[in-house]
PDB file of C-alpha atoms in Angstrom:
ATOM      1  CA  UNK A   1     -27.993 -16.265  44.540  1.00 40.00           C
ATOM      2  CA  UNK A   2     -24.187 -16.230  44.513  1.00 40.00           C
ATOM      3  CA  UNK A   3     -22.696 -12.785  45.248  1.00 41.00           C
ATOM      4  CA  UNK A   4     -20.735 -11.347  42.388  1.00 40.00           C
ATOM      5  CA  UNK A   5     -16.962 -11.109  42.867  1.00 41.00           C
ATOM      6  CA  UNK A   6     -15.725  -7.530  42.766  1.00 45.00           C
ATOM      7  CA  UNK A   7     -13.211  -6.915  40.013  1.00 45.00           C
ATOM      8  CA  UNK A   8     -10.478  -4.393  40.658  1.00 51.00           C
ATOM      9  CA  UNK A   9     -10.320  -1.674  37.944  1.00 47.00           C
ATOM     10  CA  UNK A  10      -7.087   0.255  37.523  1.00 52.00           C
ATOM     11  CA  UNK A  11      -7.411   3.921  38.343  1.00 53.00           C
ATOM     12  CA  UNK A  12      -6.227   4.983  34.898  1.00 51.00           C
ATOM     13  CA  UNK A  13      -8.515   2.600  32.998  1.00 49.00           C
ATOM     14  CA  UNK A  14     -11.060   5.304  31.892  1.00 54.00           C
ATOM     15  CA  UNK A  15      -8.273   7.354  30.346  1.00 53.00           C
ATOM     16  CA  UNK A  16      -6.551   4.427  28.608  1.00 65.00           C
ATOM     17  CA  UNK A  17      -8.822   4.208  25.558  1.00 79.00           C
ATOM     18  CA  UNK A  18      -8.875   7.916  24.749  1.00 85.00           C
ATOM     19  CA  UNK A  19      -5.061   8.072  25.265  1.00 84.00           C
ATOM     20  CA  UNK A  20      -4.565   5.145  22.902  1.00 88.00           C
ATOM     21  CA  UNK A  21      -6.903   6.694  20.318  1.00 88.00           C
ATOM     22  CA  UNK A  22      -5.004  10.073  20.650  1.00 87.00           C
ATOM     23  CA  UNK A  23      -1.654   8.277  20.138  1.00 88.00           C
ATOM     24  CA  UNK A  24      -2.880   6.424  17.045  1.00 89.00           C
ATOM     25  CA  UNK A  25      -4.284   9.710  15.578  1.00 90.00           C
ATOM     26  CA  UNK A  26      -0.928  11.332  16.173  1.00 91.00           C
ATOM     27  CA  UNK A  27       0.916   8.518  14.423  1.00 91.00           C
ATOM     28  CA  UNK A  28      -1.483   8.704  11.477  1.00 90.00           C
ATOM     29  CA  UNK A  29      -1.038  12.403  11.236  1.00 91.00           C
ATOM     30  CA  UNK A  30       2.769  12.070  11.261  1.00 93.00           C
ATOM     31  CA  UNK A  31       2.692   9.305   8.723  1.00 91.00           C
ATOM     32  CA  UNK A  32       0.392  11.316   6.436  1.00 89.00           C
ATOM     33  CA  UNK A  33       2.844  14.214   6.739  1.00 92.00           C
ATOM     34  CA  UNK A  34       5.775  11.959   6.074  1.00 90.00           C
ATOM     35  CA  UNK A  35       4.134  10.513   3.030  1.00 87.00           C
ATOM     36  CA  UNK A  36       3.434  13.952   1.635  1.00 87.00           C
ATOM     37  CA  UNK A  37       6.939  15.160   2.274  1.00 89.00           C
ATOM     38  CA  UNK A  38       8.580  12.054   0.767  1.00 86.00           C
ATOM     39  CA  UNK A  39       6.410  12.411  -2.306  1.00 84.00           C
ATOM     40  CA  UNK A  40       7.293  16.096  -2.841  1.00 84.00           C
ATOM     41  CA  UNK A  41      10.943  16.076  -1.663  1.00 85.00           C
ATOM     42  CA  UNK A  42      12.153  12.568  -1.646  1.00 81.00           C
ATOM     43  CA  UNK A  43      13.473  10.530   1.312  1.00 80.00           C
ATOM     44  CA  UNK A  44      16.802  12.263   1.662  1.00 81.00           C
ATOM     45  CA  UNK A  45      15.625  15.844   1.030  1.00 84.00           C
ATOM     46  CA  UNK A  46      12.604  15.552   3.218  1.00 84.00           C
ATOM     47  CA  UNK A  47      13.806  16.236   6.751  1.00 88.00           C
ATOM     48  CA  UNK A  48      12.325  15.563  10.140  1.00 89.00           C
ATOM     49  CA  UNK A  49      11.843  19.241  10.455  1.00 91.00           C
ATOM     50  CA  UNK A  50       9.827  19.297   7.241  1.00 91.00           C
ATOM     51  CA  UNK A  51       7.674  16.426   8.401  1.00 92.00           C
ATOM     52  CA  UNK A  52       7.119  17.951  11.824  1.00 93.00           C
ATOM     53  CA  UNK A  53       6.158  21.243  10.166  1.00 93.00           C
ATOM     54  CA  UNK A  54       3.716  19.501   7.826  1.00 92.00           C
ATOM     55  CA  UNK A  55       2.158  17.614  10.761  1.00 92.00           C
ATOM     56  CA  UNK A  56       2.045  20.917  12.787  1.00 93.00           C
ATOM     57  CA  UNK A  57       3.864  19.440  15.729  1.00 93.00           C
ATOM     58  CA  UNK A  58       7.352  19.903  17.331  1.00 93.00           C
ATOM     59  CA  UNK A  59      10.343  17.816  16.384  1.00 91.00           C
ATOM     60  CA  UNK A  60      10.482  16.638  19.968  1.00 92.00           C
ATOM     61  CA  UNK A  61       6.985  15.236  19.771  1.00 92.00           C
ATOM     62  CA  UNK A  62       7.903  13.523  16.532  1.00 91.00           C
ATOM     63  CA  UNK A  63      10.691  11.611  18.153  1.00 91.00           C
ATOM     64  CA  UNK A  64       8.279  10.330  20.798  1.00 92.00           C
ATOM     65  CA  UNK A  65       6.593   8.348  17.957  1.00 93.00           C
ATOM     66  CA  UNK A  66       9.357   7.678  15.456  1.00 93.00           C
ATOM     67  CA  UNK A  67      13.008   7.443  16.232  1.00 91.00           C
ATOM     68  CA  UNK A  68      14.228   8.473  12.697  1.00 89.00           C
ATOM     69  CA  UNK A  69      13.317   8.542   9.063  1.00 87.00           C
ATOM     70  CA  UNK A  70      13.915   4.847   8.679  1.00 87.00           C
ATOM     71  CA  UNK A  71      11.317   4.181  11.274  1.00 91.00           C
ATOM     72  CA  UNK A  72       8.846   6.406   9.392  1.00 90.00           C
ATOM     73  CA  UNK A  73       9.555   4.470   6.132  1.00 87.00           C
ATOM     74  CA  UNK A  74       9.069   1.115   7.806  1.00 89.00           C
ATOM     75  CA  UNK A  75       5.843   2.359   9.323  1.00 90.00           C
ATOM     76  CA  UNK A  76       4.632   3.502   5.827  1.00 86.00           C
ATOM     77  CA  UNK A  77       5.385   0.106   4.464  1.00 84.00           C
ATOM     78  CA  UNK A  78       3.525  -1.571   7.361  1.00 85.00           C
ATOM     79  CA  UNK A  79       0.555   0.725   6.601  1.00 84.00           C
ATOM     80  CA  UNK A  80       0.718  -0.186   2.936  1.00 79.00           C
ATOM     81  CA  UNK A  81       0.584  -3.922   3.849  1.00 77.00           C
ATOM     82  CA  UNK A  82      -2.651  -3.358   5.899  1.00 80.00           C
ATOM     83  CA  UNK A  83      -4.031  -1.414   2.951  1.00 79.00           C
ATOM     84  CA  UNK A  84      -3.215  -4.212   0.517  1.00 77.00           C
ATOM     85  CA  UNK A  85      -4.735  -6.858   2.719  1.00 76.00           C
ATOM     86  CA  UNK A  86      -8.002  -4.850   2.915  1.00 77.00           C
ATOM     87  CA  UNK A  87      -8.139  -4.104  -0.746  1.00 77.00           C
ATOM     88  CA  UNK A  88      -7.503  -7.603  -1.835  1.00 80.00           C
ATOM     89  CA  UNK A  89     -10.344  -8.905   0.310  1.00 71.00           C
ATOM     90  CA  UNK A  90     -12.633  -6.388  -1.544  1.00 73.00           C
ATOM     91  CA  UNK A  91     -11.329  -6.989  -5.043  1.00 75.00           C
ATOM     92  CA  UNK A  92     -13.992  -5.941  -7.601  1.00 70.00           C
ATOM     93  CA  UNK A  93     -15.261  -7.798 -10.635  1.00 69.00           C
ATOM     94  CA  UNK A  94     -13.064  -8.098 -13.731  1.00 71.00           C
ATOM     95  CA  UNK A  95     -14.784  -5.270 -15.649  1.00 73.00           C
ATOM     96  CA  UNK A  96     -14.607  -2.892 -12.708  1.00 86.00           C
ATOM     97  CA  UNK A  97     -10.984  -3.889 -12.135  1.00 87.00           C
ATOM     98  CA  UNK A  98     -10.180  -2.850 -15.677  1.00 92.00           C
ATOM     99  CA  UNK A  99     -11.849   0.465 -15.324  1.00 91.00           C
ATOM    100  CA  UNK A 100     -10.189   1.099 -12.012  1.00 88.00           C
ATOM    101  CA  UNK A 101      -6.650   0.328 -13.290  1.00 91.00           C
ATOM    102  CA  UNK A 102      -7.295   2.516 -16.371  1.00 93.00           C
ATOM    103  CA  UNK A 103      -8.294   5.400 -14.073  1.00 91.00           C
ATOM    104  CA  UNK A 104      -5.209   4.807 -11.984  1.00 89.00           C
ATOM    105  CA  UNK A 105      -3.000   4.966 -15.134  1.00 92.00           C
ATOM    106  CA  UNK A 106      -4.581   8.237 -16.206  1.00 93.00           C
ATOM    107  CA  UNK A 107      -4.130   9.855 -12.756  1.00 90.00           C
ATOM    108  CA  UNK A 108      -0.526   8.591 -12.507  1.00 89.00           C
ATOM    109  CA  UNK A 109       0.084   9.932 -16.070  1.00 91.00           C
ATOM    110  CA  UNK A 110      -1.139  13.381 -14.886  1.00 90.00           C
ATOM    111  CA  UNK A 111       1.208  13.262 -11.923  1.00 84.00           C
ATOM    112  CA  UNK A 112      -1.591  13.006  -9.431  1.00 82.00           C
ATOM    113  CA  UNK A 113      -1.717  11.110  -6.144  1.00 78.00           C
ATOM    114  CA  UNK A 114      -4.563   8.679  -5.906  1.00 75.00           C
ATOM    115  CA  UNK A 115      -7.035   9.477  -3.165  1.00 67.00           C
ATOM    116  CA  UNK A 116      -6.323   6.256  -1.390  1.00 58.00           C
ATOM    117  CA  UNK A 117      -5.295   6.742   2.293  1.00 52.00           C
ATOM    118  CA  UNK A 118      -2.332   4.598   3.217  1.00 49.00           C
ATOM    119  CA  UNK A 119      -1.486   3.350  -0.291  1.00 53.00           C
ATOM    120  CA  UNK A 120       2.142   3.903  -1.263  1.00 49.00           C
ATOM    121  CA  UNK A 121       1.526   3.121  -5.021  1.00 59.00           C
ATOM    122  CA  UNK A 122      -1.066   5.887  -4.924  1.00 69.00           C
ATOM    123  CA  UNK A 123       2.031   7.965  -5.712  1.00 78.00           C
ATOM    124  CA  UNK A 124       4.437   6.705  -8.358  1.00 82.00           C
ATOM    125  CA  UNK A 125       7.049   8.922  -6.905  1.00 80.00           C
ATOM    126  CA  UNK A 126       6.707   7.433  -3.407  1.00 81.00           C
ATOM    127  CA  UNK A 127       6.699   3.934  -4.828  1.00 82.00           C
ATOM    128  CA  UNK A 128       9.843   4.586  -6.708  1.00 83.00           C
ATOM    129  CA  UNK A 129      11.465   6.140  -3.597  1.00 83.00           C
ATOM    130  CA  UNK A 130      10.763   3.212  -1.458  1.00 84.00           C
ATOM    131  CA  UNK A 131      12.191   0.766  -3.930  1.00 85.00           C
ATOM    132  CA  UNK A 132      15.296   2.907  -4.507  1.00 86.00           C
ATOM    133  CA  UNK A 133      15.926   3.175  -0.823  1.00 85.00           C
ATOM    134  CA  UNK A 134      15.605  -0.657  -0.470  1.00 87.00           C
ATOM    135  CA  UNK A 135      18.675  -0.957  -2.795  1.00 90.00           C
ATOM    136  CA  UNK A 136      20.656   1.018  -0.260  1.00 89.00           C
ATOM    137  CA  UNK A 137      19.226  -0.280   2.982  1.00 90.00           C
ATOM    138  CA  UNK A 138      19.300  -4.090   3.576  1.00 92.00           C
ATOM    139  CA  UNK A 139      16.883  -3.843   6.548  1.00 90.00           C
ATOM    140  CA  UNK A 140      14.392  -1.974   4.426  1.00 89.00           C
ATOM    141  CA  UNK A 141      14.966  -4.509   1.603  1.00 92.00           C
ATOM    142  CA  UNK A 142      14.196  -7.377   3.791  1.00 93.00           C
ATOM    143  CA  UNK A 143      11.020  -5.769   5.113  1.00 90.00           C
ATOM    144  CA  UNK A 144       9.904  -5.040   1.565  1.00 89.00           C
ATOM    145  CA  UNK A 145      10.539  -8.652   0.514  1.00 92.00           C
ATOM    146  CA  UNK A 146       8.479  -9.870   3.488  1.00 91.00           C
ATOM    147  CA  UNK A 147       5.663  -7.455   2.658  1.00 88.00           C
ATOM    148  CA  UNK A 148       5.803  -8.454  -0.996  1.00 90.00           C
ATOM    149  CA  UNK A 149       5.418 -12.209  -0.076  1.00 93.00           C
ATOM    150  CA  UNK A 150       2.481 -11.497   2.243  1.00 90.00           C
ATOM    151  CA  UNK A 151       0.687  -9.477  -0.428  1.00 90.00           C
ATOM    152  CA  UNK A 152       1.241 -12.136  -3.096  1.00 93.00           C
ATOM    153  CA  UNK A 153       0.023 -14.823  -0.732  1.00 94.00           C
ATOM    154  CA  UNK A 154      -3.166 -12.823  -0.086  1.00 91.00           C
ATOM    155  CA  UNK A 155      -3.771 -12.463  -3.847  1.00 93.00           C
ATOM    156  CA  UNK A 156      -3.055 -16.116  -4.392  1.00 96.00           C
ATOM    157  CA  UNK A 157      -5.505 -17.122  -1.657  1.00 94.00           C
ATOM    158  CA  UNK A 158      -8.194 -14.774  -3.118  1.00 92.00           C
ATOM    159  CA  UNK A 159      -7.762 -16.244  -6.622  1.00 94.00           C
ATOM    160  CA  UNK A 160      -7.748 -19.785  -5.223  1.00 95.00           C
ATOM    161  CA  UNK A 161     -10.985 -19.172  -3.337  1.00 93.00           C
ATOM    162  CA  UNK A 162     -12.497 -17.575  -6.455  1.00 92.00           C
ATOM    163  CA  UNK A 163     -11.727 -20.673  -8.487  1.00 94.00           C
ATOM    164  CA  UNK A 164     -13.278 -22.944  -5.725  1.00 95.00           C
ATOM    165  CA  UNK A 165     -16.391 -20.811  -5.690  1.00 93.00           C
ATOM    166  CA  UNK A 166     -16.654 -21.246  -9.514  1.00 93.00           C
ATOM    167  CA  UNK A 167     -16.235 -25.000  -9.218  1.00 95.00           C
ATOM    168  CA  UNK A 168     -12.839 -24.976 -11.001  1.00 95.00           C
ATOM    169  CA  UNK A 169     -10.048 -27.402 -10.504  1.00 94.00           C
ATOM    170  CA  UNK A 170      -7.460 -25.748  -8.247  1.00 94.00           C
ATOM    171  CA  UNK A 171      -4.143 -25.389 -10.071  1.00 97.00           C
ATOM    172  CA  UNK A 172      -1.670 -23.956  -7.542  1.00 97.00           C
ATOM    173  CA  UNK A 173       1.065 -23.263 -10.197  1.00 97.00           C
ATOM    174  CA  UNK A 174      -1.379 -21.643 -12.508  1.00 97.00           C
ATOM    175  CA  UNK A 175      -2.704 -19.431  -9.542  1.00 97.00           C
ATOM    176  CA  UNK A 176       0.853 -18.406  -8.793  1.00 98.00           C
ATOM    177  CA  UNK A 177       1.441 -17.323 -12.366  1.00 97.00           C
ATOM    178  CA  UNK A 178      -1.786 -15.362 -12.391  1.00 97.00           C
ATOM    179  CA  UNK A 179      -0.826 -13.727  -9.117  1.00 96.00           C
ATOM    180  CA  UNK A 180       2.521 -12.686 -10.606  1.00 97.00           C
ATOM    181  CA  UNK A 181       0.811 -11.324 -13.717  1.00 96.00           C
ATOM    182  CA  UNK A 182      -1.382  -9.096 -11.579  1.00 94.00           C
ATOM    183  CA  UNK A 183       1.521  -7.815  -9.648  1.00 93.00           C
ATOM    184  CA  UNK A 184       3.531  -7.107 -12.788  1.00 94.00           C
ATOM    185  CA  UNK A 185       0.508  -5.490 -14.330  1.00 94.00           C
ATOM    186  CA  UNK A 186      -0.155  -2.995 -11.579  1.00 91.00           C
ATOM    187  CA  UNK A 187       3.484  -2.095 -10.844  1.00 90.00           C
ATOM    188  CA  UNK A 188       4.329  -1.900 -14.588  1.00 92.00           C
ATOM    189  CA  UNK A 189       1.344   0.284 -15.247  1.00 92.00           C
ATOM    190  CA  UNK A 190       2.572   2.773 -12.646  1.00 90.00           C
ATOM    191  CA  UNK A 191       6.035   3.005 -14.195  1.00 90.00           C
ATOM    192  CA  UNK A 192       4.618   3.186 -17.754  1.00 93.00           C
ATOM    193  CA  UNK A 193       2.404   6.097 -16.761  1.00 92.00           C
ATOM    194  CA  UNK A 194       5.582   8.110 -15.978  1.00 90.00           C
ATOM    195  CA  UNK A 195       7.457   7.015 -19.097  1.00 92.00           C
ATOM    196  CA  UNK A 196       4.533   6.993 -21.529  1.00 94.00           C
ATOM    197  CA  UNK A 197       1.796   9.191 -20.184  1.00 94.00           C
ATOM    198  CA  UNK A 198      -0.018   9.735 -23.580  1.00 95.00           C
ATOM    199  CA  UNK A 199      -1.118   6.167 -24.462  1.00 95.00           C
ATOM    200  CA  UNK A 200      -4.583   6.133 -25.972  1.00 96.00           C
ATOM    201  CA  UNK A 201      -7.127   5.065 -23.314  1.00 94.00           C
ATOM    202  CA  UNK A 202      -8.759   2.591 -25.651  1.00 96.00           C
ATOM    203  CA  UNK A 203      -5.460   0.767 -26.215  1.00 96.00           C
ATOM    204  CA  UNK A 204      -4.674   0.642 -22.453  1.00 96.00           C
ATOM    205  CA  UNK A 205      -8.253  -0.529 -21.767  1.00 96.00           C
ATOM    206  CA  UNK A 206      -8.038  -3.357 -24.404  1.00 96.00           C
ATOM    207  CA  UNK A 207      -4.673  -4.584 -23.004  1.00 95.00           C
ATOM    208  CA  UNK A 208      -5.849  -4.380 -19.474  1.00 95.00           C
ATOM    209  CA  UNK A 209      -9.042  -6.381 -20.324  1.00 95.00           C
ATOM    210  CA  UNK A 210      -6.945  -9.066 -21.925  1.00 96.00           C
ATOM    211  CA  UNK A 211      -4.507  -9.263 -18.894  1.00 95.00           C
ATOM    212  CA  UNK A 212      -7.252  -9.150 -16.293  1.00 94.00           C
ATOM    213  CA  UNK A 213      -9.069 -11.888 -18.144  1.00 94.00           C
ATOM    214  CA  UNK A 214      -6.021 -13.961 -17.795  1.00 95.00           C
ATOM    215  CA  UNK A 215      -5.616 -13.157 -14.156  1.00 95.00           C
ATOM    216  CA  UNK A 216      -9.241 -14.119 -13.413  1.00 92.00           C
ATOM    217  CA  UNK A 217      -8.706 -17.352 -15.324  1.00 84.00           C
TER     218      UNK A 217
END
């Protein structure tokens, strides 16, 4: 029987995993606090001090994780991308999607934040803030464009696979159009909830059903 070769284990190995988990929990706590502050105060009015107070940590500790507010915004966008990728892979059936979007419209219309952790469009205010800031910050604008392309690519891939599963002929141009329609539908619905919050639910549902029917092909 061949003797097993001893493997050297770093002295700090047992502490590495808990330390990493603690650091990730701190980042999440700070990002949750930043998201809340940006929703209620806006990017420019919400200060590092406000965010630290909301997270119940010192400003010094804040800076160990995020150098400035831009870093926080970029981290929120990255978290949004991860949320989008996960939600696209779990897209519901057409009827459930219609009901879900109608419920989103109604909550947005009431000025509520959707109970979806890590989702920027859960708050119309935060979604608008991110897009407005991108007009002033070319670095942020480029990150947003990259994020947008990745999200659209994920939706396109999901619709393509759905067509394949249904035995349909794959039409890449048609799928690209359906992908764009879904993006326009969700983002436009958020803005419409702010500008026109009193639309009759049955009218919104009927229009959503028609649009989602087109998206699903």
